[in-house]
CSV table of C-alpha atoms in Angstrom, one decimal:
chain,number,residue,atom,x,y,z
A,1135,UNK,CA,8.7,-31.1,37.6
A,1136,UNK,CA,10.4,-30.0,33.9
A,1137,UNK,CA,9.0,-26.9,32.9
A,1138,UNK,CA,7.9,-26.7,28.9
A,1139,UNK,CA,8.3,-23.6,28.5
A,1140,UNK,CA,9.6,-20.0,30.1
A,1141,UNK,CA,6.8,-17.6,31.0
A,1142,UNK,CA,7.9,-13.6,30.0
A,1143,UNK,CA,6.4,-10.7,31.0
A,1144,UNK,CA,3.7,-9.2,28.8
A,1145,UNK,CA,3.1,-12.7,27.1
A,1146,UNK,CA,1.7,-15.9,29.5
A,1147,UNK,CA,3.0,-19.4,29.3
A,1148,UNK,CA,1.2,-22.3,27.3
A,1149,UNK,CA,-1.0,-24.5,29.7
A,1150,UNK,CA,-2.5,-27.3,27.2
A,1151,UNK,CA,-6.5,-26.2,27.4
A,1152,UNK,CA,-5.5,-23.6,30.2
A,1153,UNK,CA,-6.2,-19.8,29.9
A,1154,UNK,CA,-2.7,-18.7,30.0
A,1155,UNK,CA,-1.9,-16.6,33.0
A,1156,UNK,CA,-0.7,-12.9,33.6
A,1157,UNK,CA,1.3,-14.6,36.7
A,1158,UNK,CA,5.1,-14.9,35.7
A,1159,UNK,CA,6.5,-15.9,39.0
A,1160,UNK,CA,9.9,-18.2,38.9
A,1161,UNK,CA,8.1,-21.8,39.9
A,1162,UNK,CA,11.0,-22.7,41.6
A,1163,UNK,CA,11.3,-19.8,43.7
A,1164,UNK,CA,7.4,-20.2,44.6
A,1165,UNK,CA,8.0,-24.0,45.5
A,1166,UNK,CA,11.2,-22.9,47.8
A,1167,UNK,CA,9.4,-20.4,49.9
A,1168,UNK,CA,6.6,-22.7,50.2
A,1169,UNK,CA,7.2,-25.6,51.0
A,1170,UNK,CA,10.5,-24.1,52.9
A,1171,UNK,CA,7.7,-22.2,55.1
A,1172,UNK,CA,5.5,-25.1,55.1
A,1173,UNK,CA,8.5,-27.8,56.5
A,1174,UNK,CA,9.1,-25.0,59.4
A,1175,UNK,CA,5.4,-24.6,60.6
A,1176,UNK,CA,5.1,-28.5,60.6
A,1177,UNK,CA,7.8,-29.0,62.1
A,1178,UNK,CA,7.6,-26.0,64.7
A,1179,UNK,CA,4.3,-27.8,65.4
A,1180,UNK,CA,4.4,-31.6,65.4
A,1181,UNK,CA,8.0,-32.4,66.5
A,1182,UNK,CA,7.6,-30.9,70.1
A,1183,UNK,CA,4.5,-33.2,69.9
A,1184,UNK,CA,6.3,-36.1,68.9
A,1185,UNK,CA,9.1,-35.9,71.4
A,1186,UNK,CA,6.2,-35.7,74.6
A,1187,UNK,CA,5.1,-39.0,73.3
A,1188,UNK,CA,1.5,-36.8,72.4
A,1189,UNK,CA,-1.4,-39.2,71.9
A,1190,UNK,CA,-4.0,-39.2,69.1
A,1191,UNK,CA,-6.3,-36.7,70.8
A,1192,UNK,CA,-3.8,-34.1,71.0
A,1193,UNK,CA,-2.9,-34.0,67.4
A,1194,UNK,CA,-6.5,-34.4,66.6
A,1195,UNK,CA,-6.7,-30.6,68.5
A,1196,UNK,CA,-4.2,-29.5,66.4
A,1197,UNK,CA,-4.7,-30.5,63.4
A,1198,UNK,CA,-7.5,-27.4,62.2
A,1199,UNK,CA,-5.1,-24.8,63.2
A,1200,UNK,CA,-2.4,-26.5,61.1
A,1201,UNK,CA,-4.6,-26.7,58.3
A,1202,UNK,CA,-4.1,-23.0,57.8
A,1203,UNK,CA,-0.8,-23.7,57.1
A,1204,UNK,CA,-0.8,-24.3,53.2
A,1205,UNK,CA,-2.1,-20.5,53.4
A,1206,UNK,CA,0.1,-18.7,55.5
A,1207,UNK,CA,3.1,-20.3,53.6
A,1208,UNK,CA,1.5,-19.0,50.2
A,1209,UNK,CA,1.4,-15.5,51.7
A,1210,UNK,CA,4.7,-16.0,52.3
A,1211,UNK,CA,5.5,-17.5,48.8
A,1212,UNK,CA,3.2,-14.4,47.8
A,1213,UNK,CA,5.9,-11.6,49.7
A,1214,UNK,CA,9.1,-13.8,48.8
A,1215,UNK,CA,8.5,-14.4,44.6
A,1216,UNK,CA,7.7,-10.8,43.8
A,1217,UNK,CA,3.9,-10.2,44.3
A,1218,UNK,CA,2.9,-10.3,40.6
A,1219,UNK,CA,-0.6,-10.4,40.9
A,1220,UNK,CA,-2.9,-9.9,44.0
A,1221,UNK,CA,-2.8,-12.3,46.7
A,1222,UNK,CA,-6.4,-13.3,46.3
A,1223,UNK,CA,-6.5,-13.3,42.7
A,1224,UNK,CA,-3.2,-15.6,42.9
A,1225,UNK,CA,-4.7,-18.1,45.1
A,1226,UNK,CA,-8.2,-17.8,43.0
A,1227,UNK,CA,-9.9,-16.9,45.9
A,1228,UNK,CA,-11.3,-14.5,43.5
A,1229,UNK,CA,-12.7,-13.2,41.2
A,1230,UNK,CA,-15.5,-14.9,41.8
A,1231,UNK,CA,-17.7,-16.0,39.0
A,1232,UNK,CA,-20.5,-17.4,40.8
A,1233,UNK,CA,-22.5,-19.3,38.2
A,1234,UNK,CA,-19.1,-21.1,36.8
A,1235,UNK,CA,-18.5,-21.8,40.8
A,1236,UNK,CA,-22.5,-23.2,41.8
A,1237,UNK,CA,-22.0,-25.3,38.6
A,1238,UNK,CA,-18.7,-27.1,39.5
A,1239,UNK,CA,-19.9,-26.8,43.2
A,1240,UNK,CA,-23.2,-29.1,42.2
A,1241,UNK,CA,-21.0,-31.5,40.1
A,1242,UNK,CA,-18.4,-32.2,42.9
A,1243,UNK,CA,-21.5,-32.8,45.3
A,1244,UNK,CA,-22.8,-35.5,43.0
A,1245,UNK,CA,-19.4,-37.0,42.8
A,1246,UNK,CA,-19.3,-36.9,46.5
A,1247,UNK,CA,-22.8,-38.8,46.6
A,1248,UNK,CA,-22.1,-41.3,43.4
A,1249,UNK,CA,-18.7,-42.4,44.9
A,1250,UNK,CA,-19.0,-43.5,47.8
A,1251,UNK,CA,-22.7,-45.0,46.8
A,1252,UNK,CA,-20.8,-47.0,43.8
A,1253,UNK,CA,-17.7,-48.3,46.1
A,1254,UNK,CA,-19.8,-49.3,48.7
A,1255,UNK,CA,-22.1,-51.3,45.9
A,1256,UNK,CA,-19.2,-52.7,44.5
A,1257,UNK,CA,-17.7,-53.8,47.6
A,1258,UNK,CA,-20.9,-55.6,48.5
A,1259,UNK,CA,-21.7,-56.9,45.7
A,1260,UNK,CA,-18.1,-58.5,45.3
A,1261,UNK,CA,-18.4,-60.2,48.5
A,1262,UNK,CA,-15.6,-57.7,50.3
A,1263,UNK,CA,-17.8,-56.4,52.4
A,1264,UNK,CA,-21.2,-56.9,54.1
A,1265,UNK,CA,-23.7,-54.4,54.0
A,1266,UNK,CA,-24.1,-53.5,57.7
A,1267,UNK,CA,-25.5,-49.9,58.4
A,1268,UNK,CA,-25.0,-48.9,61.7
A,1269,UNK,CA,-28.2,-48.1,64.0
A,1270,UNK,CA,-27.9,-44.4,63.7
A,1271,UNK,CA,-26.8,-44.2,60.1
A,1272,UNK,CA,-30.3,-42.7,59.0
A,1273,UNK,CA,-30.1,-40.4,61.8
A,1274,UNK,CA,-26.4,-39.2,60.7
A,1275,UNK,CA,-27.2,-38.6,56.9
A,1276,UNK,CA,-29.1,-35.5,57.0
A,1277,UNK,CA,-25.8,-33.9,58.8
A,1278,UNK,CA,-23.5,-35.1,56.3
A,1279,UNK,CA,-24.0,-31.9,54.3
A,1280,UNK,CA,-23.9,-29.6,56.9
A,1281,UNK,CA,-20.6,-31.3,58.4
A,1282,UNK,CA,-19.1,-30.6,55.0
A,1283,UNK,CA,-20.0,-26.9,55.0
A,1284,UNK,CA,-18.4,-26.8,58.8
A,1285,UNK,CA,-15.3,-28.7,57.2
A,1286,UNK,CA,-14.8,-25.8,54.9
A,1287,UNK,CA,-13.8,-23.7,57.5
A,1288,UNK,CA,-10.3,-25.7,57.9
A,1289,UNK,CA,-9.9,-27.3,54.5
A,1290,UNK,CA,-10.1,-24.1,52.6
A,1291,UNK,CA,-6.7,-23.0,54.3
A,1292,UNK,CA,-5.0,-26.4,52.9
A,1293,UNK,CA,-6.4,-25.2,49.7
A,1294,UNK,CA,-5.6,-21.3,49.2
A,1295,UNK,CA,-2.3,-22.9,49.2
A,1296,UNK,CA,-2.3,-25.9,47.1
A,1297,UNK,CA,-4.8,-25.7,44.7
A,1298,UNK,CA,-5.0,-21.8,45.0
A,1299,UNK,CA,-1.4,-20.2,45.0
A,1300,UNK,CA,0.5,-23.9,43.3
A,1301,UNK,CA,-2.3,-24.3,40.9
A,1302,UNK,CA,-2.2,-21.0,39.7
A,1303,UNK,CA,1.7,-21.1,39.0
A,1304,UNK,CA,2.6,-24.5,38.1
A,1305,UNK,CA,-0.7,-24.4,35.5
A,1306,UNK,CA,1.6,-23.7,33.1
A,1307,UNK,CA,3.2,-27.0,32.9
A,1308,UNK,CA,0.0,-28.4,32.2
A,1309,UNK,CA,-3.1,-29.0,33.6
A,1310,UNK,CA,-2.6,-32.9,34.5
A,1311,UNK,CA,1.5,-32.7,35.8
A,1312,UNK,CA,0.3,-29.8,37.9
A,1313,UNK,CA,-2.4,-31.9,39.9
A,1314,UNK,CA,-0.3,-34.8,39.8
A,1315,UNK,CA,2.7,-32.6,41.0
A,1316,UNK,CA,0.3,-30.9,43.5
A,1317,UNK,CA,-0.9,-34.2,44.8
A,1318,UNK,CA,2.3,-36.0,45.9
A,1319,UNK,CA,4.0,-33.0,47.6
A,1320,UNK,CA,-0.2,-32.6,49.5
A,1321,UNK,CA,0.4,-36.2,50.2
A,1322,UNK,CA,3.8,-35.8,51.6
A,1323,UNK,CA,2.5,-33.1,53.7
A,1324,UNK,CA,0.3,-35.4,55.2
A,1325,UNK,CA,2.5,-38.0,56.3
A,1326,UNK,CA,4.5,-36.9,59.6
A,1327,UNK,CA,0.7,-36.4,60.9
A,1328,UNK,CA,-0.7,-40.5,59.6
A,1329,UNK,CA,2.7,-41.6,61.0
A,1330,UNK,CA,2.1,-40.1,65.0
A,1331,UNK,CA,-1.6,-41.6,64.9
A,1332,UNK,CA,0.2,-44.4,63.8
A,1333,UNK,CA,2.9,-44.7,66.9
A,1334,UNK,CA,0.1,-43.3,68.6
A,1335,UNK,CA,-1.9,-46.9,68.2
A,1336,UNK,CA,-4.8,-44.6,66.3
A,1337,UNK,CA,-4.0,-46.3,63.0
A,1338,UNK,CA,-2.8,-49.5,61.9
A,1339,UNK,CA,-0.1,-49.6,59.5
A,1340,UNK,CA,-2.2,-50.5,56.5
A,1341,UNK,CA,-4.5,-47.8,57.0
A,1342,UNK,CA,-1.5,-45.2,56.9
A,1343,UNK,CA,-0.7,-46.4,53.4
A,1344,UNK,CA,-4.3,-46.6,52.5
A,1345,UNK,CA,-4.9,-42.8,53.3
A,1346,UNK,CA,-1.8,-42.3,51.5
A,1347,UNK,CA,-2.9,-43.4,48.6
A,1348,UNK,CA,-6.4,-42.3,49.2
A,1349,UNK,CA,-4.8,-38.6,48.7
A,1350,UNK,CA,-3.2,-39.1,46.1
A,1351,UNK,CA,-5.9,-40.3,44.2
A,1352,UNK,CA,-8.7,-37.7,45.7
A,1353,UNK,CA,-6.1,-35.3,44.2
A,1354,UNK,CA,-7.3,-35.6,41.1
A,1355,UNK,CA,-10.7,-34.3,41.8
A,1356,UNK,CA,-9.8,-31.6,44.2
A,1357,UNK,CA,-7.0,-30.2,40.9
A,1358,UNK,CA,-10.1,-31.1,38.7
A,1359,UNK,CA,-12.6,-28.6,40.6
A,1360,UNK,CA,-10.0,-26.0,40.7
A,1361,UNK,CA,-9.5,-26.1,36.8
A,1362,UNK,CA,-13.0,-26.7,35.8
A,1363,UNK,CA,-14.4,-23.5,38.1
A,1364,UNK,CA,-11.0,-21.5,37.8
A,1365,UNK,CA,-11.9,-21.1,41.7
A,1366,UNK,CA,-10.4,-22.3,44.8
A,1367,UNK,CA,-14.0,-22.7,46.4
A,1368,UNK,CA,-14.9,-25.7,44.9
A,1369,UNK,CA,-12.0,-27.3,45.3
A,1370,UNK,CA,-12.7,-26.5,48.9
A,1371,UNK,CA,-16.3,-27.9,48.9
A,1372,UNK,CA,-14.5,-31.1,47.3
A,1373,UNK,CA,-12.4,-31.6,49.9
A,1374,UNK,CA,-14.6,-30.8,52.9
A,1375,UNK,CA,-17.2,-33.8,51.1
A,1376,UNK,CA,-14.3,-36.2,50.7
A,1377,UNK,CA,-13.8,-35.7,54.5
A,1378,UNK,CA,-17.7,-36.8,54.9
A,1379,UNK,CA,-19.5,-38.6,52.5
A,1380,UNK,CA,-17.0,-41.3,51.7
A,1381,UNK,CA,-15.9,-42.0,55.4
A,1382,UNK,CA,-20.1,-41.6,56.3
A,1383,UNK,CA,-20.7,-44.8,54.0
A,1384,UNK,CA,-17.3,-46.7,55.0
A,1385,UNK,CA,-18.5,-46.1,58.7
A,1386,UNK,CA,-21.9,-46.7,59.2
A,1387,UNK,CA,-23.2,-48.6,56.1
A,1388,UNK,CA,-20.3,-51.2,55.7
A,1389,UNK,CA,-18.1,-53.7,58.1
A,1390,UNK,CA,-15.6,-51.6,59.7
A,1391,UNK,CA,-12.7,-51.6,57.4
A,1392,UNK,CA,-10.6,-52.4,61.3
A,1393,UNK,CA,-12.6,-56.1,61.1
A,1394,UNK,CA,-11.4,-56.7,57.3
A,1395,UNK,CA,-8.8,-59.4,56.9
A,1396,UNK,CA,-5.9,-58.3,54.9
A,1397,UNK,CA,-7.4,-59.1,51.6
A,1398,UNK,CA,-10.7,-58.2,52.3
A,1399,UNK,CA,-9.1,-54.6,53.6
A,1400,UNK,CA,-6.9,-54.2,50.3
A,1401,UNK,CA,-9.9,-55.4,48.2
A,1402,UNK,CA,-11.7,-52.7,49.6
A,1403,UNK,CA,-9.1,-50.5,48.8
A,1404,UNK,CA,-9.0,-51.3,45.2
A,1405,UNK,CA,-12.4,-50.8,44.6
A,1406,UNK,CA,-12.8,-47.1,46.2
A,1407,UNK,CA,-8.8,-46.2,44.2
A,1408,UNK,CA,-10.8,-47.6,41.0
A,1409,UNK,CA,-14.2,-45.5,41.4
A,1410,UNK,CA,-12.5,-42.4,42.6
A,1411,UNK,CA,-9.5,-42.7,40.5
A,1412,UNK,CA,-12.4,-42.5,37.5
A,1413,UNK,CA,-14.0,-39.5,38.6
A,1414,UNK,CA,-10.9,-37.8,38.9
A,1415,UNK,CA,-10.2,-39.0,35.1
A,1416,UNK,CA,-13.3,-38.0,33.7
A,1417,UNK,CA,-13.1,-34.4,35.7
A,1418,UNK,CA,-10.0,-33.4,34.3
A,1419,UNK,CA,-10.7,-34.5,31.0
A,1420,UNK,CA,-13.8,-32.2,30.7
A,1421,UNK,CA,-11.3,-29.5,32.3
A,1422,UNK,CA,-8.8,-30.4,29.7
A,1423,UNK,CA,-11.8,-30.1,26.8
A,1424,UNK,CA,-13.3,-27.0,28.4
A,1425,UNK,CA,-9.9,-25.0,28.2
A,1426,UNK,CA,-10.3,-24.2,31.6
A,1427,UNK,CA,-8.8,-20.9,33.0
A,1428,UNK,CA,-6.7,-21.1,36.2
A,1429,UNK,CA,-8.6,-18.3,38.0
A,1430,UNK,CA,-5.7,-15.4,37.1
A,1431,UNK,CA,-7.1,-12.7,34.8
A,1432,UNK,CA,-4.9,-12.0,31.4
A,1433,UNK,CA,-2.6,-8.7,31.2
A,1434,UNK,CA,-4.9,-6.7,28.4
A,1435,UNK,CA,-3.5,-7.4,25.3
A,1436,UNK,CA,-2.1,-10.5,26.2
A,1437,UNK,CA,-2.8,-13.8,23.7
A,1438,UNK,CA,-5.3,-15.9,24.2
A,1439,UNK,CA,-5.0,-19.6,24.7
A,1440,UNK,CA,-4.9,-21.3,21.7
């Protein structure tokens, strides 16, 4: 990612609409200590499982304890680039502004109930899909929520680092490049984990690229939280409700995307990119137009963003 400008201390680096920050850690030296970190605990983790031919069920169990990883490798980020600000202040776990966090909290929940409600309309409607609910969906609705708020409890430690401690430093560059820039090393992240349930016969090759894709684009609305509430918690909330809602509708209101044909199944695919891909849009543009902050308080005296 090419920086636009050099952050110095006692004066904060442009961000487009972006409070600018009292952080002035090197972004390069952040990045190498945390996703050098990161690479180690993955690896420390997945490739004994790998090489004892693990099934699905055994990554499965690992797979909350690894979310904490993003975290831990911030802390380390945190020790290794000079501890400018506080830890919690640099991952935006606080301060906590409580009305601007409920707001953004209530708007990622009814994108998390209007996506998934619009892609599965779509998809029936266009003939991709048939609508099929399952006999227990109504049963299984009223614990969507509450799954979601359980969800938090691993997903916030993929977020402290991504959208907390990387958000707050590569902000700078722009609200957009740092959620794109966010996204695809989140997504790589992911991948040694979709490839084993893939050689572990858990997912089918197609549905390995989908998910890949899938994060790429959901990326935009987890960065979009983040900048809009200047708070990792909603970001959080966002990604604990894209782990519910959207696969509660694809799996108990819609045929099974493993019973799709090929162009039924990338059909299908293209619809939910499209709808989700648009929320994503429209979120950061209101961050964008809403100047919003990245969750680290200005040095006093320091300019405000213009």
């Amino acid at each position: 990612m090419t920086s636009t400008g050099s952050a110095t201390p006692g004066r904060a680096a442009r961000s487009g609409t972006e409070e600018h920050a009292s952080d002035d850690r090197d972004p390069r030296r952040v990045l190498a200590w945390f996703t050098g970190t990161l690479a180690l605990i993955t690896a420390l983790v997945l490739v004994p499982l790998f090489v004892g031919g693990a099934d699905a069920d055994t990554f499965n169990a690992v797979v909350p304890g690894l979310s904490w990883a993003p975290a831990l490798s911030a802390f380390v980020a945190h020790l290794g680039s000079g501890r400018r600000t506080p830890f919690l202040t640099w991952t935006a776990l606080r301060p906590l502004r409580t009305g601007r966090v409920l707001r953004t909290g209530a708007l990622v929940l009814a994108v998390f109930v209007a996506v998934p409600s619009a892609t599965t309309l779509l998809s029936v409607v266009l003939g991709v899909v048939d609508w099929r609910p399952a006999p227990d969906a109504a049963g299984l609705l009223p614990l969507v929520l509450p799954l979601a708020v359980l969800g938090m409890l691993t997903v916030t430690g993929e977020e402290i680092g991504w959208r907390g401690a990387l958000h707050t430093t590569l902000a700078r560059y722009g609200l957009v490049r740092a959620t794109v820039g966010i996204g695809g090393l989140w997504t790589l992240w992911h991948l040694p984990l979709l490839v084993a349930y893939h050689q572990g016969g858990a997912m089918a090759g197609r549905e390995v690229v989908a998910t890949t894709v899938n994060l790429l684009v959901a990326a935009l609305v987890l960065g979009a939280a983040r900048a809009l509430s200047a708070s990792v918690w909603p970001a959080a909330w966002a990604h604990a409700l894209l782990n519910t809602t959207l696969v509660y509708a694809s799996s108990n209101l819609v045929t099974p995307a493993a019973e799709l044909s090929d162009p039924a199944f990338w059909m299908l695919q293209v619809v939910a990119w499209a709808v989700l891909g648009a929320a994503g849009v429209l979120l950061l543009r209101a961050a964008r137009r809403g100047g919003a902050g990245v969750g680290v308080s200005r040095r006093p005296g320091a300019p405000a963003a213009r």
